[in-house]
Amino acid sequence: MVQDCIFCKIINKEIPAEVLYENDDVLVFKDIKPVSPIHLLIIPKKHIPTFFDLQPEDSRMMGEVQRAAATVARDMGLAQKGFRLVANCMEDSGQVIFHLHYHLLGGKRLPWLAG
Ligand code: 5GP
Ligand code: ZN
């Protein structure tokens, strides 16, 4: 738990969120400003600011994060058409929340990201 981290507060239930999946390692909830019909955030419960902060002991947990993405995508009916998993890392990507997270986007044919 890191003070002043919005996602840590969501994990701690200090800020409400529409949670769709939770286990010991991972939380999945709806993005507050969706950019596609389905827009979820998949986060590790451990506060890790960016990919550059990942440690060797985080590997199993990050595997769980990715598996949770597939589980929830299946539950949301995306097994046939699929989805996109993207993560922003620091300034050039536009990362706003410095608690590592994947965006799960789906529910329509997604345009590739413009350069
Ligand atoms: P980033 O640019 O850091 O990859 O994206 C952060 C995402 O978190 C954005 O898509 C934004 O809409 C979402 N977000 C920011 N604050 C909240 C919040 O309080 N609740 C939820 N559910 N999503 C949030
Ligand atoms: Zn955090």
CSV table of N, CA and C and ligand atoms in Angstrom, one decimal:
chain,number,residue,atom,x,y,z
A,1,MET,N,0.8,-1.2,0.0
A,1,MET,CA,0.0,0.0,0.0
A,1,MET,C,0.9,1.2,0.0
A,2,VAL,N,0.7,2.1,-1.0
A,2,VAL,CA,1.5,3.3,-1.1
A,2,VAL,C,0.5,4.5,-0.9
A,3,GLN,N,0.8,5.4,0.0
A,3,GLN,CA,-0.1,6.5,0.2
A,3,GLN,C,-0.2,7.3,-1.1
A,4,ASP,N,-1.4,7.9,-1.3
A,4,ASP,CA,-1.6,8.7,-2.5
A,4,ASP,C,-1.6,8.0,-3.8
A,5,CYS,N,-1.6,6.7,-3.8
A,5,CYS,CA,-1.7,5.9,-5.1
A,5,CYS,C,-3.2,5.5,-5.2
A,6,ILE,N,-3.8,6.0,-6.3
A,6,ILE,CA,-5.2,5.8,-6.5
A,6,ILE,C,-5.5,4.3,-6.6
A,7,PHE,N,-4.7,3.5,-7.3
A,7,PHE,CA,-4.9,2.1,-7.4
A,7,PHE,C,-4.7,1.3,-6.1
A,8,CYS,N,-3.8,1.7,-5.3
A,8,CYS,CA,-3.7,1.1,-4.0
A,8,CYS,C,-4.9,1.4,-3.1
A,9,LYS,N,-5.5,2.6,-3.3
A,9,LYS,CA,-6.7,2.9,-2.6
A,9,LYS,C,-7.9,2.1,-3.1
A,10,ILE,N,-7.9,1.8,-4.4
A,10,ILE,CA,-9.0,0.9,-4.9
A,10,ILE,C,-8.8,-0.5,-4.4
A,11,ILE,N,-7.6,-1.0,-4.3
A,11,ILE,CA,-7.3,-2.3,-3.8
A,11,ILE,C,-7.7,-2.4,-2.3
A,12,ASN,N,-7.5,-1.3,-1.6
A,12,ASN,CA,-7.9,-1.2,-0.1
A,12,ASN,C,-9.3,-0.9,0.1
A,13,LYS,N,-10.1,-0.7,-1.0
A,13,LYS,CA,-11.5,-0.4,-0.9
A,13,LYS,C,-11.7,1.0,-0.3
A,14,GLU,N,-10.7,1.9,-0.4
A,14,GLU,CA,-10.9,3.2,0.1
A,14,GLU,C,-11.6,4.1,-1.0
A,15,ILE,N,-11.4,3.7,-2.2
A,15,ILE,CA,-12.1,4.3,-3.3
A,15,ILE,C,-12.9,3.3,-4.0
A,16,PRO,N,-14.2,3.5,-4.4
A,16,PRO,CA,-15.0,2.5,-5.0
A,16,PRO,C,-14.6,2.3,-6.5
A,17,ALA,N,-14.8,1.0,-6.9
A,17,ALA,CA,-14.5,0.7,-8.3
A,17,ALA,C,-15.4,-0.5,-8.6
A,18,GLU,N,-15.7,-0.7,-9.9
A,18,GLU,CA,-16.5,-1.8,-10.4
A,18,GLU,C,-15.5,-3.0,-10.6
A,19,VAL,N,-15.4,-3.8,-9.5
A,19,VAL,CA,-14.4,-4.9,-9.5
A,19,VAL,C,-15.1,-6.1,-10.2
A,20,LEU,N,-14.4,-6.7,-11.2
A,20,LEU,CA,-14.9,-7.9,-11.9
A,20,LEU,C,-14.2,-9.2,-11.5
A,21,TYR,N,-13.0,-9.0,-10.9
A,21,TYR,CA,-12.2,-10.2,-10.6
A,21,TYR,C,-11.2,-9.9,-9.6
A,22,GLU,N,-11.0,-10.8,-8.6
A,22,GLU,CA,-10.0,-10.5,-7.6
A,22,GLU,C,-9.4,-11.8,-7.1
A,23,ASN,N,-8.1,-11.9,-6.9
A,23,ASN,CA,-7.5,-13.0,-6.2
A,23,ASN,C,-6.4,-12.4,-5.3
A,24,ASP,N,-5.5,-13.3,-4.7
A,24,ASP,CA,-4.5,-12.8,-3.8
A,24,ASP,C,-3.5,-11.8,-4.5
A,25,ASP,N,-3.3,-12.0,-5.8
A,25,ASP,CA,-2.3,-11.2,-6.5
A,25,ASP,C,-2.8,-10.1,-7.3
A,26,VAL,N,-4.1,-10.2,-7.8
A,26,VAL,CA,-4.6,-9.4,-8.9
A,26,VAL,C,-5.9,-8.8,-8.6
A,27,LEU,N,-6.1,-7.6,-9.1
A,27,LEU,CA,-7.5,-7.0,-9.1
A,27,LEU,C,-7.8,-6.5,-10.6
A,28,VAL,N,-9.1,-6.8,-11.0
A,28,VAL,CA,-9.5,-6.3,-12.3
A,28,VAL,C,-10.8,-5.5,-12.1
A,29,PHE,N,-10.8,-4.3,-12.6
A,29,PHE,CA,-11.9,-3.4,-12.5
A,29,PHE,C,-12.1,-2.6,-13.7
A,30,LYS,N,-13.3,-2.0,-13.9
A,30,LYS,CA,-13.6,-1.2,-15.1
A,30,LYS,C,-12.9,0.2,-15.0
A,31,ASP,N,-12.3,0.6,-16.2
A,31,ASP,CA,-11.7,1.9,-16.3
A,31,ASP,C,-12.8,3.0,-16.2
A,32,ILE,N,-12.5,4.0,-15.5
A,32,ILE,CA,-13.5,5.1,-15.2
A,32,ILE,C,-13.8,5.9,-16.5
A,33,LYS,N,-12.9,5.9,-17.4
A,33,LYS,CA,-13.1,6.6,-18.7
A,33,LYS,C,-12.9,5.7,-19.9
A,34,PRO,N,-13.8,4.8,-20.1
A,34,PRO,CA,-13.6,3.7,-21.2
A,34,PRO,C,-13.4,4.3,-22.6
A,35,VAL,N,-12.4,3.7,-23.3
A,35,VAL,CA,-12.1,4.1,-24.7
A,35,VAL,C,-12.6,3.1,-25.7
A,36,SER,N,-13.2,2.0,-25.2
A,36,SER,CA,-13.8,1.0,-26.0
A,36,SER,C,-14.9,0.3,-25.2
A,37,PRO,N,-15.8,-0.4,-25.9
A,37,PRO,CA,-17.0,-0.9,-25.2
A,37,PRO,C,-16.6,-1.7,-23.9
A,38,ILE,N,-15.5,-2.5,-24.0
A,38,ILE,CA,-15.0,-3.1,-22.8
A,38,ILE,C,-13.6,-2.5,-22.5
A,39,HIS,N,-13.4,-1.9,-21.4
A,39,HIS,CA,-12.1,-1.3,-21.0
A,39,HIS,C,-11.9,-1.6,-19.6
A,40,LEU,N,-11.0,-2.5,-19.3
A,40,LEU,CA,-10.8,-3.0,-17.9
A,40,LEU,C,-9.3,-2.6,-17.6
A,41,LEU,N,-9.1,-2.5,-16.3
A,41,LEU,CA,-7.7,-2.4,-15.8
A,41,LEU,C,-7.3,-3.6,-15.0
A,42,ILE,N,-6.2,-4.2,-15.3
A,42,ILE,CA,-5.7,-5.4,-14.7
A,42,ILE,C,-4.5,-5.0,-13.9
A,43,ILE,N,-4.5,-5.1,-12.6
A,43,ILE,CA,-3.4,-4.6,-11.8
A,43,ILE,C,-2.9,-5.7,-10.8
A,44,PRO,N,-1.6,-5.7,-10.5
A,44,PRO,CA,-1.1,-6.5,-9.4
A,44,PRO,C,-1.4,-5.8,-8.1
A,45,LYS,N,-1.7,-6.5,-7.1
A,45,LYS,CA,-2.0,-5.9,-5.8
A,45,LYS,C,-0.8,-5.2,-5.2
A,46,LYS,N,0.4,-5.8,-5.5
A,46,LYS,CA,1.7,-5.2,-5.1
A,46,LYS,C,1.9,-3.9,-5.8
A,47,HIS,N,2.3,-2.8,-5.1
A,47,HIS,CA,2.5,-1.5,-5.7
A,47,HIS,C,3.9,-1.6,-6.4
A,48,ILE,N,3.8,-1.6,-7.7
A,48,ILE,CA,5.0,-1.5,-8.6
A,48,ILE,C,4.8,-0.3,-9.5
A,49,PRO,N,5.6,0.7,-9.5
A,49,PRO,CA,5.4,1.9,-10.3
A,49,PRO,C,5.4,1.6,-11.8
A,50,THR,N,6.4,1.0,-12.3
A,50,THR,CA,6.5,0.8,-13.8
A,50,THR,C,7.2,-0.6,-14.0
A,51,PHE,N,7.3,-1.0,-15.3
A,51,PHE,CA,7.9,-2.2,-15.6
A,51,PHE,C,9.4,-2.2,-15.2
A,52,PHE,N,10.0,-1.0,-15.2
A,52,PHE,CA,11.4,-0.9,-14.8
A,52,PHE,C,11.7,-1.3,-13.3
A,53,ASP,N,10.6,-1.3,-12.6
A,53,ASP,CA,10.7,-1.7,-11.1
A,53,ASP,C,10.5,-3.1,-10.8
A,54,LEU,N,10.2,-3.9,-11.9
A,54,LEU,CA,9.9,-5.3,-11.6
A,54,LEU,C,11.1,-6.1,-11.1
A,55,GLN,N,10.9,-6.9,-10.2
A,55,GLN,CA,12.0,-7.7,-9.6
A,55,GLN,C,11.8,-9.2,-10.0
A,56,PRO,N,12.9,-10.0,-9.9
A,56,PRO,CA,12.8,-11.4,-10.3
A,56,PRO,C,11.7,-12.1,-9.6
A,57,GLU,N,11.5,-11.8,-8.3
A,57,GLU,CA,10.4,-12.4,-7.5
A,57,GLU,C,9.0,-12.0,-7.9
A,58,ASP,N,8.9,-11.1,-8.8
A,58,ASP,CA,7.5,-10.6,-9.3
A,58,ASP,C,7.0,-11.5,-10.5
A,59,SER,N,7.9,-12.3,-11.0
A,59,SER,CA,7.6,-13.0,-12.2
A,59,SER,C,6.3,-13.9,-12.1
A,60,ARG,N,6.2,-14.6,-11.1
A,60,ARG,CA,5.0,-15.5,-10.9
A,60,ARG,C,3.7,-14.6,-10.8
A,61,MET,N,3.8,-13.6,-10.0
A,61,MET,CA,2.7,-12.7,-9.9
A,61,MET,C,2.3,-12.0,-11.2
A,62,MET,N,3.2,-11.6,-12.0
A,62,MET,CA,2.9,-11.0,-13.3
A,62,MET,C,2.3,-12.0,-14.2
A,63,GLY,N,2.7,-13.3,-14.1
A,63,GLY,CA,2.0,-14.4,-14.8
A,63,GLY,C,0.6,-14.5,-14.4
A,64,GLU,N,0.3,-14.3,-13.2
A,64,GLU,CA,-1.1,-14.3,-12.7
A,64,GLU,C,-1.9,-13.1,-13.2
A,65,VAL,N,-1.2,-12.0,-13.3
A,65,VAL,CA,-1.9,-10.8,-13.9
A,65,VAL,C,-2.4,-11.1,-15.3
A,66,GLN,N,-1.5,-11.7,-16.1
A,66,GLN,CA,-1.9,-12.0,-17.5
A,66,GLN,C,-2.9,-13.1,-17.6
A,67,ARG,N,-2.8,-14.1,-16.7
A,67,ARG,CA,-3.8,-15.1,-16.7
A,67,ARG,C,-5.2,-14.6,-16.3
A,68,ALA,N,-5.2,-13.6,-15.4
A,68,ALA,CA,-6.4,-13.0,-14.9
A,68,ALA,C,-7.1,-12.3,-16.1
A,69,ALA,N,-6.2,-11.6,-16.9
A,69,ALA,CA,-6.8,-10.9,-18.1
A,69,ALA,C,-7.5,-11.9,-19.0
A,70,ALA,N,-7.0,-13.0,-19.2
A,70,ALA,CA,-7.6,-14.0,-20.1
A,70,ALA,C,-8.9,-14.6,-19.5
A,71,THR,N,-8.8,-14.8,-18.1
A,71,THR,CA,-10.0,-15.3,-17.4
A,71,THR,C,-11.2,-14.3,-17.5
A,72,VAL,N,-10.9,-13.1,-17.3
A,72,VAL,CA,-12.0,-12.1,-17.3
A,72,VAL,C,-12.5,-11.8,-18.7
A,73,ALA,N,-11.5,-11.8,-19.7
A,73,ALA,CA,-11.9,-11.7,-21.1
A,73,ALA,C,-12.9,-12.8,-21.5
A,74,ARG,N,-12.6,-14.0,-21.1
A,74,ARG,CA,-13.5,-15.1,-21.4
A,74,ARG,C,-14.9,-14.9,-20.7
A,75,ASP,N,-14.8,-14.5,-19.4
A,75,ASP,CA,-16.1,-14.2,-18.7
A,75,ASP,C,-16.9,-13.1,-19.4
A,76,MET,N,-16.2,-12.1,-20.0
A,76,MET,CA,-16.9,-11.0,-20.6
A,76,MET,C,-17.4,-11.3,-22.1
A,77,GLY,N,-17.2,-12.6,-22.5
A,77,GLY,CA,-17.7,-13.0,-23.8
A,77,GLY,C,-16.7,-12.6,-24.9
A,78,LEU,N,-15.4,-12.5,-24.6
A,78,LEU,CA,-14.5,-12.1,-25.7
A,78,LEU,C,-13.7,-13.3,-26.2
A,79,ALA,N,-14.0,-14.5,-25.9
A,79,ALA,CA,-13.2,-15.6,-26.3
A,79,ALA,C,-13.2,-15.8,-27.8
A,80,GLN,N,-14.3,-15.4,-28.4
A,80,GLN,CA,-14.4,-15.6,-29.9
A,80,GLN,C,-13.6,-14.5,-30.6
A,81,LYS,N,-13.8,-13.3,-30.2
A,81,LYS,CA,-13.2,-12.2,-31.0
A,81,LYS,C,-11.9,-11.6,-30.4
A,82,GLY,N,-11.7,-11.9,-29.2
A,82,GLY,CA,-10.4,-11.5,-28.6
A,82,GLY,C,-10.4,-10.1,-28.0
A,83,PHE,N,-9.2,-9.6,-27.7
A,83,PHE,CA,-9.0,-8.3,-27.0
A,83,PHE,C,-7.6,-7.8,-27.2
A,84,ARG,N,-7.4,-6.7,-26.7
A,84,ARG,CA,-6.0,-6.1,-26.7
A,84,ARG,C,-5.6,-5.8,-25.2
A,85,LEU,N,-4.4,-6.2,-24.9
A,85,LEU,CA,-3.8,-5.9,-23.6
A,85,LEU,C,-2.6,-4.9,-23.9
A,86,VAL,N,-2.7,-3.7,-23.3
A,86,VAL,CA,-1.7,-2.7,-23.4
A,86,VAL,C,-1.3,-2.1,-22.1
A,87,ALA,N,0.0,-1.7,-22.0
A,87,ALA,CA,0.4,-1.0,-20.8
A,87,ALA,C,1.3,0.2,-21.2
A,88,ASN,N,1.1,1.3,-20.5
A,88,ASN,CA,1.9,2.5,-20.7
A,88,ASN,C,3.0,2.5,-19.7
A,89,CYS,N,4.2,2.9,-20.1
A,89,CYS,CA,5.3,3.0,-19.2
A,89,CYS,C,6.0,4.3,-19.4
A,90,MET,N,5.7,5.2,-18.4
A,90,MET,CA,6.4,6.5,-18.2
A,90,MET,C,5.9,7.5,-19.3
A,91,GLU,N,6.7,8.6,-19.4
A,91,GLU,CA,6.3,9.8,-20.0
A,91,GLU,C,5.8,9.7,-21.4
A,92,ASP,N,6.6,9.1,-22.3
A,92,ASP,CA,6.3,9.0,-23.7
A,92,ASP,C,5.1,8.2,-24.0
A,93,SER,N,4.7,7.3,-23.1
A,93,SER,CA,3.5,6.5,-23.3
A,93,SER,C,2.3,7.2,-22.8
A,94,GLY,N,2.5,8.2,-22.0
A,94,GLY,CA,1.3,8.9,-21.4
A,94,GLY,C,0.9,8.3,-20.1
A,95,GLN,N,1.7,7.5,-19.5
A,95,GLN,CA,1.3,6.9,-18.2
A,95,GLN,C,0.9,7.9,-17.2
A,96,VAL,N,-0.2,7.8,-16.6
A,96,VAL,CA,-0.8,8.7,-15.6
A,96,VAL,C,-0.7,8.2,-14.2
A,97,ILE,N,-1.1,6.9,-14.1
A,97,ILE,CA,-1.1,6.3,-12.7
A,97,ILE,C,0.2,5.4,-12.6
A,98,PHE,N,1.0,5.7,-11.6
A,98,PHE,CA,2.3,5.0,-11.5
A,98,PHE,C,2.1,3.8,-10.5
A,99,HIS,N,1.1,3.0,-10.8
A,99,HIS,CA,1.0,1.6,-10.3
A,99,HIS,C,0.7,0.8,-11.5
A,100,LEU,N,1.7,-0.1,-11.7
A,100,LEU,CA,1.7,-0.9,-13.0
A,100,LEU,C,0.3,-1.5,-13.3
A,101,HIS,N,-0.1,-1.3,-14.5
A,101,HIS,CA,-1.4,-1.9,-14.9
A,101,HIS,C,-1.5,-2.1,-16.4
A,102,TYR,N,-2.3,-3.1,-16.8
A,102,TYR,CA,-2.6,-3.4,-18.2
A,102,TYR,C,-4.0,-2.8,-18.4
A,103,HIS,N,-4.2,-2.3,-19.6
A,103,HIS,CA,-5.5,-2.0,-20.1
A,103,HIS,C,-6.0,-3.1,-20.9
A,104,LEU,N,-7.2,-3.7,-20.6
A,104,LEU,CA,-7.8,-4.7,-21.5
A,104,LEU,C,-8.9,-4.0,-22.3
A,105,LEU,N,-8.7,-4.0,-23.6
A,105,LEU,CA,-9.7,-3.3,-24.5
A,105,LEU,C,-10.3,-4.4,-25.4
A,106,GLY,N,-11.6,-4.2,-25.6
A,106,GLY,CA,-12.3,-5.1,-26.5
A,106,GLY,C,-13.7,-4.7,-26.7
A,107,GLY,N,-14.5,-5.6,-27.4
A,107,GLY,CA,-15.9,-5.3,-27.7
A,107,GLY,C,-16.1,-4.6,-29.0
A,108,LYS,N,-15.0,-4.4,-29.8
A,108,LYS,CA,-15.1,-3.8,-31.1
A,108,LYS,C,-13.8,-4.1,-31.8
A,109,ARG,N,-13.8,-3.9,-33.2
A,109,ARG,CA,-12.6,-4.0,-33.9
A,109,ARG,C,-11.7,-2.8,-33.6
A,110,LEU,N,-10.6,-3.0,-33.0
A,110,LEU,CA,-9.8,-1.9,-32.5
A,110,LEU,C,-8.8,-1.4,-33.6
A,111,PRO,N,-8.7,-0.1,-33.9
A,111,PRO,CA,-7.7,0.4,-34.8
A,111,PRO,C,-6.3,0.3,-34.1
A,112,TRP,N,-5.3,0.0,-34.9
A,112,TRP,CA,-3.9,0.0,-34.3
A,112,TRP,C,-3.5,1.4,-33.9
A,113,LEU,N,-2.7,1.5,-32.9
A,113,LEU,CA,-2.3,2.8,-32.3
A,113,LEU,C,-1.5,3.6,-33.4
A,114,ALA,N,-1.9,4.8,-33.6
A,114,ALA,CA,-1.2,5.7,-34.5
A,114,ALA,C,0.1,6.1,-33.9
A,115,GLY,N,1.1,6.3,-34.8
A,115,GLY,CA,2.4,6.7,-34.3
A,115,GLY,C,2.5,8.1,-34.0
B,1,5GP,P1,-2.5,5.2,-17.8
B,1,5GP,O1,-2.4,6.4,-18.7
B,1,5GP,O2,-1.8,5.5,-16.5
B,1,5GP,O3,-2.1,4.0,-18.5
B,1,5GP,O4,-4.0,5.0,-17.5
B,1,5GP,C1,-4.6,5.2,-16.3
B,1,5GP,C2,-6.1,4.8,-16.4
B,1,5GP,O5,-6.7,4.8,-15.2
B,1,5GP,C3,-6.9,5.7,-17.3
B,1,5GP,O6,-7.5,5.0,-18.4
B,1,5GP,C4,-8.0,6.3,-16.4
B,1,5GP,O7,-9.2,6.5,-17.0
B,1,5GP,C5,-8.0,5.3,-15.3
B,1,5GP,N1,-8.4,5.8,-14.0
B,1,5GP,C6,-7.8,6.9,-13.4
B,1,5GP,N2,-8.4,7.1,-12.2
B,1,5GP,C7,-9.3,6.1,-12.0
B,1,5GP,C8,-10.2,5.8,-10.9
B,1,5GP,O8,-10.2,6.4,-9.9
B,1,5GP,N3,-11.0,4.7,-11.1
B,1,5GP,C9,-10.9,3.9,-12.2
B,1,5GP,N4,-11.8,2.9,-12.3
B,1,5GP,N5,-10.1,4.2,-13.3
B,1,5GP,C10,-9.3,5.3,-13.1
B,2,ZN,ZN,-0.2,1.6,-5.8
